[in-house]
Amino acid sequence: MTSKGFRFLRPYLCRDLRPLPGVACRAHLRFYSVTRSCNSSFFRIFKRFSTSLSKGEVRQRVEELRSTEGLTYPRIGHDEHSLVCKTFYKHYSILKAGERDNGTRVVLHGMSAGSKLAFVDIVEDGQRIQGLCNFSIIGNSECSAEAFRTFQRLLHRGDILSVTGVPYRSNRGELSIEATELPKLLSPCLHHLPEKLEDKQVRVRNRHTDLLVNQQSANVLRLRSQIIQIVRQFLLNDGFMEVETPILADSASGAIARAFKTTATEFPLRRLSLRIAPELWLKRLVMGGFDRVFEIGRSFRNE
């Protein structure tokens, strides 16, 4: 049973089905109307920046893909020439402008981020490589002009595809892969991937789209991961041992902060708290004989 003042946060824990009294009832209705009602200001903003296709558009795209065998499984298999974009950059960044490595066959998998007909930007893990689809070259590999035009029509921004070709650096100095076969569509995108996403509310509620569209958001996430790895490796090299301490306990201690309270299904009468600091658990380990311990974990403070 939750506190009367905060029942609207976890109504599923309230076993009595009577209407919530007074302020709690109004708070619950206000919370529900803001997060669920299609007439709220958030949903009006979200609809304006929505990346979803209508049901009719999705059905039409699926039919087009099915008619061209674009949904046949399996569409991807093991290939010894497959490289990730980062490795491709590392191996072939020595190519000069206008130079290609015809003796090497390379397969790249990534997301389509371009809108030009004969060029495809392949994006993978923050790396962007241009794919050149020249029919004068692809046509020699049993690719008809109709199949090439169908590929151009079906390819959307955000599709996951596989490009087989040779490393090439364009005359402008951009590292690319020149396709020798018609690229294969591995996973079609059924949403409109926006060019920009600036509204803060939409970015927070669609983090996956924000990471795809805004490179700065993705760089922050990668930087955080690198910082954690550096701190962890520094402590490990210094002889510390990494541990994990409990997150749920009967009481939260180790800092001056208000804790989040919850209950477990098997112990409905026992109040549990999310930890506000791992300090006391680490001190217990020190008292138990583990002198050099550390933990990189989360603390939950209801502030």
Short mmCIF file of C-alpha atoms in Angstrom, two decimals, residues 28-167:
data_model
loop_
_atom_site.label_atom_id
_atom_site.label_comp_id
_atom_site.label_asym_id
_atom_site.label_seq_id
_atom_site.Cartn_x
_atom_site.Cartn_y
_atom_site.Cartn_z
CA HIS A 28 -3.91 11.48 -10.42
CA LEU A 29 -6.33 12.93 -12.97
CA ARG A 30 -3.96 15.77 -13.74
CA PHE A 31 -1.02 13.35 -14.16
CA TYR A 32 -3.10 11.03 -16.35
CA SER A 33 -4.39 13.85 -18.55
CA VAL A 34 -0.91 15.27 -19.14
CA THR A 35 0.72 11.96 -20.06
CA ARG A 36 -2.10 10.15 -21.84
CA SER A 37 -4.56 12.63 -23.31
CA CYS A 38 -4.20 13.29 -27.03
CA ASN A 39 -5.38 16.85 -26.40
CA SER A 40 -2.42 17.76 -24.18
CA SER A 41 0.21 20.23 -25.31
CA PHE A 42 2.90 17.55 -25.38
CA PHE A 43 1.02 15.40 -27.85
CA ARG A 44 0.35 18.41 -30.04
CA ILE A 45 4.09 19.10 -30.10
CA PHE A 46 4.91 15.42 -30.57
CA LYS A 47 2.50 15.10 -33.49
CA ARG A 48 4.20 18.01 -35.21
CA PHE A 49 7.61 16.29 -34.91
CA SER A 50 6.33 12.71 -35.25
CA THR A 51 8.58 10.39 -37.29
CA SER A 52 6.01 7.62 -37.77
CA LEU A 53 4.36 6.81 -41.05
CA SER A 54 0.62 6.37 -41.29
CA LYS A 55 -0.78 2.84 -41.39
CA GLY A 56 -1.52 3.19 -45.09
CA GLU A 57 2.02 4.35 -45.88
CA VAL A 58 3.53 1.52 -43.82
CA ARG A 59 1.29 -1.03 -45.56
CA GLN A 60 2.22 0.35 -48.98
CA ARG A 61 5.96 0.24 -48.21
CA VAL A 62 5.73 -3.31 -46.89
CA GLU A 63 3.89 -4.41 -50.05
CA GLU A 64 6.56 -2.80 -52.23
CA LEU A 65 9.32 -4.56 -50.28
CA ARG A 66 7.50 -7.89 -50.42
CA SER A 67 6.94 -7.61 -54.18
CA THR A 68 10.67 -7.09 -54.75
CA GLU A 69 11.65 -9.88 -52.28
CA GLY A 70 13.05 -7.28 -49.92
CA LEU A 71 11.61 -9.10 -46.90
CA THR A 72 13.03 -12.55 -47.68
CA TYR A 73 14.85 -14.20 -44.76
CA PRO A 74 17.67 -14.65 -44.08
CA ARG A 75 19.07 -11.49 -45.65
CA ILE A 76 22.45 -11.49 -43.96
CA GLY A 77 25.10 -14.16 -43.56
CA HIS A 78 28.71 -14.56 -42.54
CA ASP A 79 31.24 -12.99 -44.90
CA GLU A 80 34.98 -13.06 -44.26
CA HIS A 81 35.35 -9.72 -46.06
CA SER A 82 32.91 -7.91 -43.77
CA LEU A 83 34.34 -4.87 -41.95
CA VAL A 84 32.97 -2.29 -39.57
CA CYS A 85 33.26 1.35 -40.62
CA LYS A 86 35.90 2.13 -38.01
CA THR A 87 38.17 -0.67 -39.30
CA PHE A 88 37.52 0.46 -42.88
CA TYR A 89 38.76 3.94 -41.99
CA LYS A 90 41.82 2.53 -40.25
CA HIS A 91 42.90 0.30 -43.13
CA TYR A 92 42.13 2.49 -46.15
CA SER A 93 42.69 6.05 -44.94
CA ILE A 94 46.07 5.92 -46.76
CA LEU A 95 44.35 6.01 -50.16
CA LYS A 96 44.98 9.17 -52.14
CA ALA A 97 42.39 11.22 -54.01
CA GLY A 98 41.05 9.27 -57.02
CA GLU A 99 42.76 6.04 -55.91
CA ARG A 100 40.96 2.71 -55.45
CA ASP A 101 42.07 -0.69 -54.19
CA ASN A 102 40.72 -2.99 -56.88
CA GLY A 103 42.41 -6.04 -55.37
CA THR A 104 40.34 -5.88 -52.20
CA ARG A 105 36.70 -6.89 -51.75
CA VAL A 106 34.97 -5.29 -48.78
CA VAL A 107 31.48 -5.67 -47.31
CA LEU A 108 30.04 -2.91 -45.11
CA HIS A 109 26.85 -3.04 -43.08
CA GLY A 110 25.31 0.18 -41.86
CA MET A 111 22.43 2.62 -41.90
CA SER A 112 21.49 4.64 -44.94
CA ALA A 113 21.68 8.35 -44.14
CA GLY A 114 21.75 9.91 -47.61
CA SER A 115 19.00 11.01 -49.97
CA LYS A 116 20.85 11.16 -53.31
CA LEU A 117 19.98 8.55 -55.91
CA ALA A 118 23.44 7.24 -56.74
CA PHE A 119 25.11 7.90 -53.38
CA VAL A 120 24.47 6.30 -50.00
CA ASP A 121 25.93 7.49 -46.71
CA ILE A 122 26.66 4.44 -44.54
CA VAL A 123 26.65 5.31 -40.84
CA GLU A 124 27.84 2.91 -38.14
CA ASP A 125 28.94 3.74 -34.60
CA GLY A 126 29.48 7.42 -35.42
CA GLN A 127 31.53 6.72 -38.56
CA ARG A 128 30.20 7.83 -41.94
CA ILE A 129 31.37 6.32 -45.22
CA GLN A 130 30.03 7.21 -48.65
CA GLY A 131 28.83 4.39 -50.86
CA LEU A 132 28.99 4.93 -54.64
CA CYS A 133 26.37 3.03 -56.65
CA ASN A 134 27.39 3.42 -60.29
CA PHE A 135 25.22 1.44 -62.71
CA SER A 136 28.03 1.30 -65.26
CA ILE A 137 29.92 -0.86 -62.73
CA ILE A 138 27.04 -2.60 -60.99
CA GLY A 139 25.37 -3.41 -64.33
CA ASN A 140 28.22 -5.76 -65.16
CA SER A 141 27.29 -8.00 -62.20
CA GLU A 142 23.99 -9.25 -63.66
CA CYS A 143 22.03 -6.22 -62.41
CA SER A 144 19.38 -4.96 -64.78
CA ALA A 145 18.46 -1.31 -65.19
CA GLU A 146 14.99 -2.04 -63.80
CA ALA A 147 16.46 -3.63 -60.65
CA PHE A 148 18.73 -0.62 -60.17
CA ARG A 149 15.80 1.80 -60.49
CA THR A 150 13.75 -0.31 -58.07
CA PHE A 151 16.57 -0.17 -55.52
CA GLN A 152 16.73 3.61 -55.84
CA ARG A 153 12.98 3.89 -55.32
CA LEU A 154 12.80 1.58 -52.32
CA LEU A 155 15.83 2.90 -50.43
CA HIS A 156 14.84 5.25 -47.63
CA ARG A 157 16.86 7.22 -45.16
CA GLY A 158 17.35 5.03 -42.08
CA ASP A 159 17.37 1.66 -43.89
CA ILE A 160 19.97 -0.90 -42.79
CA LEU A 161 21.83 -2.21 -45.84
CA SER A 162 24.87 -4.14 -46.94
CA VAL A 163 27.25 -2.76 -49.59
CA THR A 164 29.86 -4.93 -51.32
CA GLY A 165 32.62 -3.17 -53.22
CA VAL A 166 36.18 -1.88 -53.30
CA PRO A 167 37.77 0.87 -51.17
#
